[in-house]
Amino acid sequence: MKFGKRYSKVTVFMAMLHGVLIGIVAVALIGLLLYWTRDKEPEVTMDKEVPTSGPAVVETPVEGEEQLLQLYAKQHGAFSSAAAAAAFIAEDTSLAKAAIIRVDQNYLVWSAVGLAEGEIEVSASEGTFRKAFKANAASCSAMGAGKLQAVLSETDSAKIKSLATSEKDGKKEEGAQGFGQNIKAITDFTDDMRTIRLQLISHYSSVDDCIKITF
């Protein structure tokens, strides 16, 4: 049987043309689909990245971390007892302004505390070195020394007297009188903020036991 004779040339041409048009339309639809999908992908990626880099993410600080003050001490030695540390100081007249700082079971002999490394001069011949540490004075509020953190951060000795004696809401903070007296006693002794910080840290980390020191 000869099927070809059933169709005219026009019919065959139209069928071919129709097939070509269908192919073109199919390719166009696939191209549009790919283009549309490609445009959407960056938005999906952006949505995934926002939680890690966008402003909506707020890291919760560790409790008490915002109260930590970075400081640097001039350290002369570390001893296993307060008596040994005191004997070391007594043997060296240049350590008249030094203090003993107790941290855990160690007794450290420091002679200065600065806010920056450059404030602390050390010498190999002296056997001294800089000791970086962090101080948390948040618990000192219960001792009436709520302004201790501000005093330790101060660089002008003339300003710390007003910080110690200022009033809050018209009433002096409970225990603030003792804090003011400590400030006065130290500033009568020296105007060097490195020594003032040292003596305050020594007192409030040992006597009142409210400054927490970490390395």
mmCIF file of C-alpha atoms in Angstrom:
data_model
loop_
_atom_site.group_PDB
_atom_site.id
_atom_site.type_symbol
_atom_site.label_atom_id
_atom_site.label_comp_id
_atom_site.label_asym_id
_atom_site.label_seq_id
_atom_site.Cartn_x
_atom_site.Cartn_y
_atom_site.Cartn_z
ATOM 1 C CA MET A 1 0.000 0.000 0.000
ATOM 2 C CA LYS A 2 1.242 3.521 -0.816
ATOM 3 C CA PHE A 3 0.264 5.858 2.036
ATOM 4 C CA GLY A 4 2.102 8.818 0.593
ATOM 5 C CA LYS A 5 -0.452 9.392 -2.095
ATOM 6 C CA ARG A 6 -3.191 10.091 0.464
ATOM 7 C CA TYR A 7 -1.679 13.517 1.353
ATOM 8 C CA SER A 8 -1.076 16.478 -0.842
ATOM 9 C CA LYS A 9 2.196 18.420 -0.788
ATOM 10 C CA VAL A 10 0.423 21.304 0.971
ATOM 11 C CA THR A 11 -0.779 19.015 3.733
ATOM 12 C CA VAL A 12 2.670 17.562 4.249
ATOM 13 C CA PHE A 13 4.246 21.055 4.305
ATOM 14 C CA MET A 14 1.698 22.317 6.861
ATOM 15 C CA ALA A 15 2.328 19.266 9.040
ATOM 16 C CA MET A 16 6.072 19.911 8.946
ATOM 17 C CA LEU A 17 5.560 23.595 9.692
ATOM 18 C CA HIS A 18 3.295 22.743 12.587
ATOM 19 C CA GLY A 19 5.916 20.398 14.019
ATOM 20 C CA VAL A 20 8.590 23.057 13.720
ATOM 21 C CA LEU A 21 6.400 25.641 15.471
ATOM 22 C CA ILE A 22 5.641 23.220 18.286
ATOM 23 C CA GLY A 23 9.370 22.613 18.710
ATOM 24 C CA ILE A 24 10.121 26.344 18.833
ATOM 25 C CA VAL A 25 7.396 26.946 21.393
ATOM 26 C CA ALA A 26 8.647 24.061 23.549
ATOM 27 C CA VAL A 27 12.222 25.373 23.486
ATOM 28 C CA ALA A 28 10.983 28.873 24.342
ATOM 29 C CA LEU A 29 8.965 27.565 27.293
ATOM 30 C CA ILE A 30 11.957 25.610 28.613
ATOM 31 C CA GLY A 31 14.149 28.698 28.234
ATOM 32 C CA LEU A 32 11.664 30.874 30.133
ATOM 33 C CA LEU A 33 11.388 28.257 32.875
ATOM 34 C CA LEU A 34 15.184 28.124 33.297
ATOM 35 C CA TYR A 35 15.425 31.925 33.282
ATOM 36 C CA TRP A 36 12.661 32.242 35.877
ATOM 37 C CA THR A 37 14.294 29.597 38.068
ATOM 38 C CA ARG A 38 17.693 31.302 37.804
ATOM 39 C CA ASP A 39 16.195 34.666 38.880
ATOM 40 C CA LYS A 40 14.650 33.079 41.932
ATOM 41 C CA GLU A 41 17.788 31.323 43.172
ATOM 42 C CA PRO A 42 19.612 34.466 44.494
ATOM 43 C CA GLU A 43 16.572 35.340 46.581
ATOM 44 C CA VAL A 44 16.608 31.910 48.191
ATOM 45 C CA THR A 45 20.341 32.230 48.867
ATOM 46 C CA MET A 46 19.864 35.701 50.368
ATOM 47 C CA ASP A 47 17.158 34.408 52.679
ATOM 48 C CA LYS A 48 19.507 31.699 53.910
ATOM 49 C CA GLU A 49 22.373 34.135 54.481
ATOM 50 C CA VAL A 50 20.432 36.790 56.393
ATOM 51 C CA PRO A 51 20.286 34.852 59.685
ATOM 52 C CA THR A 52 24.097 34.523 59.765
ATOM 53 C CA SER A 53 25.108 37.994 58.599
ATOM 54 C CA GLY A 54 22.022 40.184 58.764
ATOM 55 C CA PRO A 55 21.265 42.742 61.468
ATOM 56 C CA ALA A 56 18.448 40.630 62.858
ATOM 57 C CA VAL A 57 20.922 38.244 64.488
ATOM 58 C CA VAL A 58 21.919 39.340 67.994
ATOM 59 C CA GLU A 59 24.473 37.295 69.881
ATOM 60 C CA THR A 60 23.653 36.887 73.520
ATOM 61 C CA PRO A 61 26.708 37.842 75.609
ATOM 62 C CA VAL A 62 27.891 35.486 78.291
ATOM 63 C CA GLU A 63 26.568 36.573 81.680
ATOM 64 C CA GLY A 64 29.001 39.049 83.269
ATOM 65 C CA GLU A 65 31.129 39.321 80.114
ATOM 66 C CA GLU A 66 30.168 42.972 79.620
ATOM 67 C CA GLN A 67 31.591 43.701 83.096
ATOM 68 C CA LEU A 68 35.080 42.429 82.262
ATOM 69 C CA LEU A 69 37.832 45.030 82.164
ATOM 70 C CA GLN A 70 41.052 44.223 80.314
ATOM 71 C CA LEU A 71 44.094 45.265 82.357
ATOM 72 C CA TYR A 72 47.859 44.708 82.470
ATOM 73 C CA ALA A 73 49.977 44.232 85.587
ATOM 74 C CA LYS A 74 53.681 44.489 86.267
ATOM 75 C CA GLN A 75 54.427 41.176 87.925
ATOM 76 C CA HIS A 76 57.524 40.452 89.998
ATOM 77 C CA GLY A 77 56.774 36.920 91.085
ATOM 78 C CA ALA A 78 54.252 34.270 92.092
ATOM 79 C CA PHE A 79 54.241 32.508 95.451
ATOM 80 C CA SER A 80 52.351 29.705 97.117
ATOM 81 C CA SER A 81 51.725 31.658 100.335
ATOM 82 C CA ALA A 82 51.070 35.227 101.416
ATOM 83 C CA ALA A 83 53.984 35.029 103.854
ATOM 84 C CA ALA A 84 56.439 34.184 101.076
ATOM 85 C CA ALA A 85 55.124 37.021 98.915
ATOM 86 C CA ALA A 86 55.365 39.479 101.832
ATOM 87 C CA ALA A 87 58.947 38.380 102.553
ATOM 88 C CA PHE A 88 59.856 38.966 98.902
ATOM 89 C CA ILE A 89 58.483 42.526 99.065
ATOM 90 C CA ALA A 90 60.237 43.244 102.345
ATOM 91 C CA GLU A 91 63.604 42.324 100.831
ATOM 92 C CA ASP A 92 63.317 44.896 98.028
ATOM 93 C CA THR A 93 62.892 48.576 98.963
ATOM 94 C CA SER A 94 61.806 49.425 95.400
ATOM 95 C CA LEU A 95 58.607 47.430 96.047
ATOM 96 C CA ALA A 96 57.280 49.825 98.696
ATOM 97 C CA LYS A 97 54.151 50.435 96.594
ATOM 98 C CA ALA A 98 53.730 46.822 95.529
ATOM 99 C CA ALA A 99 50.759 44.705 96.554
ATOM 100 C CA ILE A 100 49.936 41.039 96.925
ATOM 101 C CA ILE A 101 47.126 39.801 94.691
ATOM 102 C CA ARG A 102 45.571 36.456 95.521
ATOM 103 C CA VAL A 103 44.209 34.481 92.592
ATOM 104 C CA ASP A 104 43.061 30.962 93.427
ATOM 105 C CA GLN A 105 45.937 29.453 95.431
ATOM 106 C CA ASN A 106 48.619 31.783 94.082
ATOM 107 C CA TYR A 107 49.902 35.008 95.618
ATOM 108 C CA LEU A 108 51.177 37.403 92.958
ATOM 109 C CA VAL A 109 53.416 40.392 93.611
ATOM 110 C CA TRP A 110 52.390 43.313 91.387
ATOM 111 C CA SER A 111 53.679 46.878 91.449
ATOM 112 C CA ALA A 112 51.495 48.561 88.796
ATOM 113 C CA VAL A 113 48.273 48.036 86.835
ATOM 114 C CA GLY A 114 47.607 49.768 83.509
ATOM 115 C CA LEU A 115 44.848 49.951 80.941
ATOM 116 C CA ALA A 116 47.296 49.317 78.085
ATOM 117 C CA GLU A 117 50.439 47.262 77.654
ATOM 118 C CA GLY A 118 52.450 50.412 76.949
ATOM 119 C CA GLU A 119 51.740 51.730 80.455
ATOM 120 C CA ILE A 120 53.664 48.865 82.035
ATOM 121 C CA GLU A 121 57.442 49.024 81.812
ATOM 122 C CA VAL A 122 59.195 45.719 82.443
ATOM 123 C CA SER A 123 62.829 44.717 82.620
ATOM 124 C CA ALA A 124 64.592 41.398 82.178
ATOM 125 C CA SER A 125 67.218 42.463 84.718
ATOM 126 C CA GLU A 126 64.467 42.998 87.290
ATOM 127 C CA GLY A 127 62.839 39.728 86.399
ATOM 128 C CA THR A 128 59.527 41.510 85.750
ATOM 129 C CA PHE A 129 56.980 40.918 83.012
ATOM 130 C CA ARG A 130 53.536 42.062 81.903
ATOM 131 C CA LYS A 131 50.635 39.981 83.087
ATOM 132 C CA ALA A 132 47.431 40.417 81.086
ATOM 133 C CA PHE A 133 44.248 39.806 83.071
ATOM 134 C CA LYS A 134 40.570 40.654 83.226
ATOM 135 C CA ALA A 135 38.792 42.084 86.249
ATOM 136 C CA ASN A 136 35.087 41.838 86.984
ATOM 137 C CA ALA A 137 33.927 44.254 89.673
ATOM 138 C CA ALA A 138 30.181 43.698 89.222
ATOM 139 C CA SER A 139 29.837 42.076 92.671
ATOM 140 C CA CYS A 140 31.379 45.108 94.378
ATOM 141 C CA SER A 141 28.072 46.992 94.216
ATOM 142 C CA ALA A 142 27.006 45.048 97.293
ATOM 143 C CA MET A 143 29.996 46.558 99.106
ATOM 144 C CA GLY A 144 28.978 50.095 98.158
ATOM 145 C CA ALA A 145 31.654 50.177 95.467
ATOM 146 C CA GLY A 146 29.360 50.209 92.459
ATOM 147 C CA LYS A 147 31.556 52.843 90.820
ATOM 148 C CA LEU A 148 34.722 50.792 91.181
ATOM 149 C CA GLN A 149 34.651 49.684 87.540
ATOM 150 C CA ALA A 150 34.526 53.334 86.428
ATOM 151 C CA VAL A 151 37.378 54.238 88.772
ATOM 152 C CA LEU A 152 39.548 51.432 87.424
ATOM 153 C CA SER A 153 38.860 52.650 83.873
ATOM 154 C CA GLU A 154 39.716 56.272 84.682
ATOM 155 C CA THR A 155 42.990 57.864 83.565
ATOM 156 C CA ASP A 156 42.810 61.079 85.613
ATOM 157 C CA SER A 157 43.341 60.688 89.353
ATOM 158 C CA ALA A 158 41.621 64.026 90.007
ATOM 159 C CA LYS A 159 38.335 62.686 88.627
ATOM 160 C CA ILE A 160 38.030 59.541 90.723
ATOM 161 C CA LYS A 161 37.323 61.447 93.933
ATOM 162 C CA SER A 162 34.099 62.819 92.449
ATOM 163 C CA LEU A 163 33.193 59.346 91.150
ATOM 164 C CA ALA A 164 33.590 57.921 94.636
ATOM 165 C CA THR A 165 31.561 60.597 96.438
ATOM 166 C CA SER A 166 28.822 61.317 93.861
ATOM 167 C CA GLU A 167 25.253 60.725 94.935
ATOM 168 C CA LYS A 168 22.650 58.608 93.206
ATOM 169 C CA ASP A 169 19.005 59.753 93.196
ATOM 170 C CA GLY A 170 19.765 62.163 96.026
ATOM 171 C CA LYS A 171 20.993 59.403 98.343
ATOM 172 C CA LYS A 172 24.443 57.983 98.741
ATOM 173 C CA GLU A 173 24.780 54.368 97.734
ATOM 174 C CA GLU A 174 24.813 52.071 100.741
ATOM 175 C CA GLY A 175 28.399 51.500 101.837
ATOM 176 C CA ALA A 176 29.694 54.250 99.547
ATOM 177 C CA GLN A 177 31.229 56.097 102.490
ATOM 178 C CA GLY A 178 33.729 53.300 103.005
ATOM 179 C CA PHE A 179 34.487 53.293 99.288
ATOM 180 C CA GLY A 180 35.070 57.047 99.357
ATOM 181 C CA GLN A 181 37.387 56.670 102.334
ATOM 182 C CA ASN A 182 39.395 54.022 100.496
ATOM 183 C CA ILE A 183 39.728 56.301 97.478
ATOM 184 C CA LYS A 184 40.845 59.203 99.679
ATOM 185 C CA ALA A 185 43.413 57.102 101.517
ATOM 186 C CA ILE A 186 44.944 55.883 98.271
ATOM 187 C CA THR A 187 44.948 59.267 96.495
ATOM 188 C CA ASP A 188 46.564 60.860 99.555
ATOM 189 C CA PHE A 189 49.268 58.244 99.147
ATOM 190 C CA THR A 190 49.810 58.606 95.372
ATOM 191 C CA ASP A 191 48.468 60.260 92.205
ATOM 192 C CA ASP A 192 49.748 57.494 89.916
ATOM 193 C CA MET A 193 46.694 55.768 88.434
ATOM 194 C CA ARG A 194 48.699 52.561 87.947
ATOM 195 C CA THR A 195 49.306 52.405 91.693
ATOM 196 C CA ILE A 196 45.747 53.493 92.531
ATOM 197 C CA ARG A 197 44.299 50.693 90.377
ATOM 198 C CA LEU A 198 46.700 48.220 91.949
ATOM 199 C CA GLN A 199 45.783 49.111 95.530
ATOM 200 C CA LEU A 200 42.041 49.074 94.795
ATOM 201 C CA ILE A 201 42.280 45.691 93.082
ATOM 202 C CA SER A 202 44.343 44.345 95.969
ATOM 203 C CA HIS A 203 41.798 45.522 98.539
ATOM 204 C CA TYR A 204 38.609 44.513 96.731
ATOM 205 C CA SER A 205 39.967 41.160 95.552
ATOM 206 C CA SER A 206 41.260 40.085 98.978
ATOM 207 C CA VAL A 207 39.664 42.066 101.830
ATOM 208 C CA ASP A 208 36.159 42.484 100.383
ATOM 209 C CA ASP A 209 36.606 39.604 97.908
ATOM 210 C CA CYS A 210 34.346 41.085 95.234
ATOM 211 C CA ILE A 211 36.696 41.613 92.281
ATOM 212 C CA LYS A 212 37.069 38.458 90.233
ATOM 213 C CA ILE A 213 40.372 38.141 88.342
ATOM 214 C CA THR A 214 40.805 35.825 85.368
ATOM 215 C CA PHE A 215 43.673 35.230 82.968
#
